[in-house]
Amino acid sequence: MKAWARTRAVAERELISHFAQPTAWVFLSAFLLVGAGFGLTDFFTRGVADLRDYFSGLRYALVLLAPAAAMRLWASERSSGTLELLFTTPVRPLEAVLGKYLAGLIVISLGLLLGLGFPLSLLPFAEFDLGQVVGGYLGAFLLASAFLALGCLASALSPSQEVAF
């Protein structure tokens, strides 16, 4: 079995366990509400057609979503006793780390893709610079990936999911 296939298997296992419980759906909903709440409050009152406030508010929403995506990656393995089982499989530690990180990135990317509905719904009211929107989402993705890496570290060092969050 190739290294990419083992990494993908770990990522698929994590994604299934993420979305089998309602916590992923709750945190994605909270991410969308916080992102819209912080980002779109002054859009209609300022008279300027840009998404600066939306992307500024998105960073606060990512502070909520990234730890939520990372909190169960390693802490749940340790608390349920499946960490030893994971490392007895033919998966190398690097493949397990990359697979879990990839699963967290997919959850965060799903949140960002769902949040794309906000700028699209505002298109009838304003014309946005496509470069600004793409750059804002790229910056949000990179910020989220950095937050996710820190969350993975916290999850690996903490004994429970709540402490990791």
Short mmCIF file of the C-alpha atoms (twelve columns), coordinates in Angstrom:
data_MODEL
# 
_entry.id   MODEL 
# 
loop_
_atom_site.group_PDB 
_atom_site.id 
_atom_site.type_symbol 
_atom_site.label_atom_id 
_atom_site.label_alt_id 
_atom_site.label_comp_id 
_atom_site.label_asym_id 
_atom_site.label_seq_id 
_atom_site.Cartn_x 
_atom_site.Cartn_y 
_atom_site.Cartn_z 
_atom_site.pdbx_PDB_model_num 
ATOM 1   C CA . MET A 1   0.000   0.000  0.000  1 
ATOM 2   C CA . LYS A 2   1.402   3.386  -0.974 1 
ATOM 3   C CA . ALA A 3   1.995   6.176  1.532  1 
ATOM 4   C CA . TRP A 4   -0.662  8.397  -0.064 1 
ATOM 5   C CA . ALA A 5   -3.266  5.628  0.203  1 
ATOM 6   C CA . ARG A 6   -2.539  5.155  3.924  1 
ATOM 7   C CA . THR A 7   -2.730  8.919  4.504  1 
ATOM 8   C CA . ARG A 8   -6.006  9.052  2.608  1 
ATOM 9   C CA . ALA A 9   -7.391  6.157  4.649  1 
ATOM 10  C CA . VAL A 10  -6.610  7.981  7.906  1 
ATOM 11  C CA . ALA A 11  -8.198  11.169 6.533  1 
ATOM 12  C CA . GLU A 12  -11.343 9.311  5.441  1 
ATOM 13  C CA . ARG A 13  -11.627 7.656  8.846  1 
ATOM 14  C CA . GLU A 14  -11.349 11.035 10.566 1 
ATOM 15  C CA . LEU A 15  -13.889 12.671 8.249  1 
ATOM 16  C CA . ILE A 16  -16.396 9.898  8.854  1 
ATOM 17  C CA . SER A 17  -15.945 10.229 12.599 1 
ATOM 18  C CA . HIS A 18  -16.225 14.039 12.382 1 
ATOM 19  C CA . PHE A 19  -19.535 14.025 10.547 1 
ATOM 20  C CA . ALA A 20  -21.015 11.027 12.337 1 
ATOM 21  C CA . GLN A 21  -21.491 13.243 15.372 1 
ATOM 22  C CA . PRO A 22  -23.484 16.476 15.380 1 
ATOM 23  C CA . THR A 23  -20.584 18.521 16.746 1 
ATOM 24  C CA . ALA A 24  -19.095 19.128 13.297 1 
ATOM 25  C CA . TRP A 25  -22.420 20.387 12.002 1 
ATOM 26  C CA . VAL A 26  -22.914 22.616 15.046 1 
ATOM 27  C CA . PHE A 27  -19.468 24.153 14.699 1 
ATOM 28  C CA . LEU A 28  -19.913 24.702 10.949 1 
ATOM 29  C CA . SER A 29  -23.214 26.467 11.635 1 
ATOM 30  C CA . ALA A 30  -21.629 28.554 14.365 1 
ATOM 31  C CA . PHE A 31  -18.764 29.413 12.013 1 
ATOM 32  C CA . LEU A 32  -21.179 30.689 9.389  1 
ATOM 33  C CA . LEU A 33  -23.183 32.695 11.910 1 
ATOM 34  C CA . VAL A 34  -20.127 34.263 13.526 1 
ATOM 35  C CA . GLY A 35  -18.545 35.003 10.144 1 
ATOM 36  C CA . ALA A 36  -21.702 36.687 8.900  1 
ATOM 37  C CA . GLY A 37  -22.356 38.426 12.193 1 
ATOM 38  C CA . PHE A 38  -18.939 40.024 12.432 1 
ATOM 39  C CA . GLY A 39  -18.388 40.538 8.743  1 
ATOM 40  C CA . LEU A 40  -21.628 41.798 7.277  1 
ATOM 41  C CA . THR A 41  -22.868 44.195 9.946  1 
ATOM 42  C CA . ASP A 42  -21.684 47.406 8.268  1 
ATOM 43  C CA . PHE A 43  -21.862 46.350 4.626  1 
ATOM 44  C CA . PHE A 44  -25.037 48.239 3.801  1 
ATOM 45  C CA . THR A 45  -24.404 51.253 6.048  1 
ATOM 46  C CA . ARG A 46  -20.875 52.145 4.898  1 
ATOM 47  C CA . GLY A 47  -21.758 52.663 1.251  1 
ATOM 48  C CA . VAL A 48  -18.567 50.935 0.090  1 
ATOM 49  C CA . ALA A 49  -18.823 47.757 -1.939 1 
ATOM 50  C CA . ASP A 50  -15.998 45.648 -0.586 1 
ATOM 51  C CA . LEU A 51  -15.678 42.606 1.613  1 
ATOM 52  C CA . ARG A 52  -13.024 43.963 3.959  1 
ATOM 53  C CA . ASP A 53  -15.316 43.659 6.976  1 
ATOM 54  C CA . TYR A 54  -16.345 40.135 5.986  1 
ATOM 55  C CA . PHE A 55  -12.770 38.893 5.776  1 
ATOM 56  C CA . SER A 56  -11.912 40.758 8.962  1 
ATOM 57  C CA . GLY A 57  -14.759 38.989 10.752 1 
ATOM 58  C CA . LEU A 58  -13.774 35.679 9.218  1 
ATOM 59  C CA . ARG A 59  -10.631 35.544 11.310 1 
ATOM 60  C CA . TYR A 60  -12.711 35.612 14.484 1 
ATOM 61  C CA . ALA A 61  -14.878 32.825 13.150 1 
ATOM 62  C CA . LEU A 62  -11.757 30.803 12.340 1 
ATOM 63  C CA . VAL A 63  -10.641 31.141 15.945 1 
ATOM 64  C CA . LEU A 64  -13.799 29.161 16.743 1 
ATOM 65  C CA . LEU A 65  -13.757 26.642 13.877 1 
ATOM 66  C CA . ALA A 66  -10.094 25.635 13.728 1 
ATOM 67  C CA . PRO A 67  -9.855  24.436 17.350 1 
ATOM 68  C CA . ALA A 68  -13.201 22.692 16.914 1 
ATOM 69  C CA . ALA A 69  -11.856 20.827 13.901 1 
ATOM 70  C CA . ALA A 70  -8.630  19.923 15.705 1 
ATOM 71  C CA . MET A 71  -9.842  19.178 19.221 1 
ATOM 72  C CA . ARG A 72  -10.744 15.568 18.621 1 
ATOM 73  C CA . LEU A 73  -7.961  14.593 16.230 1 
ATOM 74  C CA . TRP A 74  -5.546  13.226 18.836 1 
ATOM 75  C CA . ALA A 75  -7.292  13.742 22.169 1 
ATOM 76  C CA . SER A 76  -10.147 11.372 21.288 1 
ATOM 77  C CA . GLU A 77  -7.656  8.712  20.186 1 
ATOM 78  C CA . ARG A 78  -5.911  8.944  23.537 1 
ATOM 79  C CA . SER A 79  -9.072  9.024  25.668 1 
ATOM 80  C CA . SER A 80  -10.716 6.092  23.862 1 
ATOM 81  C CA . GLY A 81  -7.530  4.019  23.860 1 
ATOM 82  C CA . THR A 82  -7.313  3.685  20.082 1 
ATOM 83  C CA . LEU A 83  -4.022  5.557  19.754 1 
ATOM 84  C CA . GLU A 84  -2.040  2.372  20.308 1 
ATOM 85  C CA . LEU A 85  -4.294  0.564  17.862 1 
ATOM 86  C CA . LEU A 86  -3.670  3.243  15.231 1 
ATOM 87  C CA . PHE A 87  0.079   2.848  15.498 1 
ATOM 88  C CA . THR A 88  -0.056  -0.951 15.339 1 
ATOM 89  C CA . THR A 89  -1.502  -0.677 11.821 1 
ATOM 90  C CA . PRO A 90  0.919   -0.318 8.907  1 
ATOM 91  C CA . VAL A 91  0.428   3.465  9.021  1 
ATOM 92  C CA . ARG A 92  3.592   5.409  9.727  1 
ATOM 93  C CA . PRO A 93  3.417   8.281  12.240 1 
ATOM 94  C CA . LEU A 94  3.943   10.891 9.514  1 
ATOM 95  C CA . GLU A 95  1.078   9.418  7.474  1 
ATOM 96  C CA . ALA A 96  -1.198  9.459  10.521 1 
ATOM 97  C CA . VAL A 97  -0.346  13.088 11.271 1 
ATOM 98  C CA . LEU A 98  -0.821  14.152 7.658  1 
ATOM 99  C CA . GLY A 99  -4.074  12.211 7.352  1 
ATOM 100 C CA . LYS A 100 -5.538  13.783 10.467 1 
ATOM 101 C CA . TYR A 101 -4.348  17.243 9.412  1 
ATOM 102 C CA . LEU A 102 -5.841  16.738 5.944  1 
ATOM 103 C CA . ALA A 103 -9.187  15.776 7.480  1 
ATOM 104 C CA . GLY A 104 -9.151  18.939 9.570  1 
ATOM 105 C CA . LEU A 105 -8.310  21.014 6.489  1 
ATOM 106 C CA . ILE A 106 -11.225 19.465 4.621  1 
ATOM 107 C CA . VAL A 107 -13.620 20.380 7.443  1 
ATOM 108 C CA . ILE A 108 -12.334 23.953 7.490  1 
ATOM 109 C CA . SER A 109 -12.435 24.163 3.690  1 
ATOM 110 C CA . LEU A 110 -16.042 23.032 3.794  1 
ATOM 111 C CA . GLY A 111 -16.800 25.870 6.192  1 
ATOM 112 C CA . LEU A 112 -15.070 28.359 3.899  1 
ATOM 113 C CA . LEU A 113 -16.932 26.993 0.865  1 
ATOM 114 C CA . LEU A 114 -20.247 27.286 2.676  1 
ATOM 115 C CA . GLY A 115 -19.291 30.845 3.624  1 
ATOM 116 C CA . LEU A 116 -18.807 31.654 -0.053 1 
ATOM 117 C CA . GLY A 117 -22.581 32.021 -0.226 1 
ATOM 118 C CA . PHE A 118 -22.378 35.368 1.575  1 
ATOM 119 C CA . PRO A 119 -20.332 37.206 -1.078 1 
ATOM 120 C CA . LEU A 120 -22.318 35.502 -3.828 1 
ATOM 121 C CA . SER A 121 -25.590 36.654 -2.298 1 
ATOM 122 C CA . LEU A 122 -24.293 40.239 -2.254 1 
ATOM 123 C CA . LEU A 123 -23.392 40.282 -5.957 1 
ATOM 124 C CA . PRO A 124 -26.722 41.896 -6.994 1 
ATOM 125 C CA . PHE A 125 -25.944 44.836 -4.692 1 
ATOM 126 C CA . ALA A 126 -22.270 45.387 -5.544 1 
ATOM 127 C CA . GLU A 127 -19.520 44.456 -7.949 1 
ATOM 128 C CA . PHE A 128 -16.550 42.996 -6.127 1 
ATOM 129 C CA . ASP A 129 -12.965 42.804 -7.243 1 
ATOM 130 C CA . LEU A 130 -12.384 39.128 -7.995 1 
ATOM 131 C CA . GLY A 131 -8.742  39.363 -6.932 1 
ATOM 132 C CA . GLN A 132 -9.738  40.731 -3.545 1 
ATOM 133 C CA . VAL A 133 -12.235 37.926 -2.975 1 
ATOM 134 C CA . VAL A 134 -9.818  35.185 -4.081 1 
ATOM 135 C CA . GLY A 135 -6.986  36.727 -2.058 1 
ATOM 136 C CA . GLY A 136 -9.219  37.045 0.988  1 
ATOM 137 C CA . TYR A 137 -10.277 33.413 0.822  1 
ATOM 138 C CA . LEU A 138 -6.703  32.278 0.209  1 
ATOM 139 C CA . GLY A 139 -5.556  34.283 3.235  1 
ATOM 140 C CA . ALA A 140 -8.415  32.851 5.314  1 
ATOM 141 C CA . PHE A 141 -7.444  29.325 4.251  1 
ATOM 142 C CA . LEU A 142 -3.793  29.881 5.165  1 
ATOM 143 C CA . LEU A 143 -4.758  31.407 8.517  1 
ATOM 144 C CA . ALA A 144 -7.076  28.465 9.163  1 
ATOM 145 C CA . SER A 145 -4.340  25.983 8.310  1 
ATOM 146 C CA . ALA A 146 -1.998  27.671 10.792 1 
ATOM 147 C CA . PHE A 147 -4.723  27.646 13.473 1 
ATOM 148 C CA . LEU A 148 -5.374  23.985 12.691 1 
ATOM 149 C CA . ALA A 149 -1.701  23.122 13.148 1 
ATOM 150 C CA . LEU A 150 -1.724  24.798 16.561 1 
ATOM 151 C CA . GLY A 151 -4.958  22.993 17.396 1 
ATOM 152 C CA . CYS A 152 -3.409  19.658 16.429 1 
ATOM 153 C CA . LEU A 153 -0.523  20.385 18.783 1 
ATOM 154 C CA . ALA A 154 -2.940  21.230 21.594 1 
ATOM 155 C CA . SER A 155 -4.934  18.083 20.852 1 
ATOM 156 C CA . ALA A 156 -1.810  15.938 20.943 1 
ATOM 157 C CA . LEU A 157 -0.715  17.400 24.274 1 
ATOM 158 C CA . SER A 158 -4.062  17.368 26.080 1 
ATOM 159 C CA . PRO A 159 -5.847  14.401 27.619 1 
ATOM 160 C CA . SER A 160 -9.380  15.372 26.582 1 
ATOM 161 C CA . GLN A 161 -11.196 17.096 23.750 1 
ATOM 162 C CA . GLU A 162 -12.510 19.874 25.952 1 
ATOM 163 C CA . VAL A 163 -9.058  20.830 27.138 1 
ATOM 164 C CA . ALA A 164 -7.780  20.707 23.564 1 
ATOM 165 C CA . PHE A 165 -10.503 23.118 22.460 1 
# 
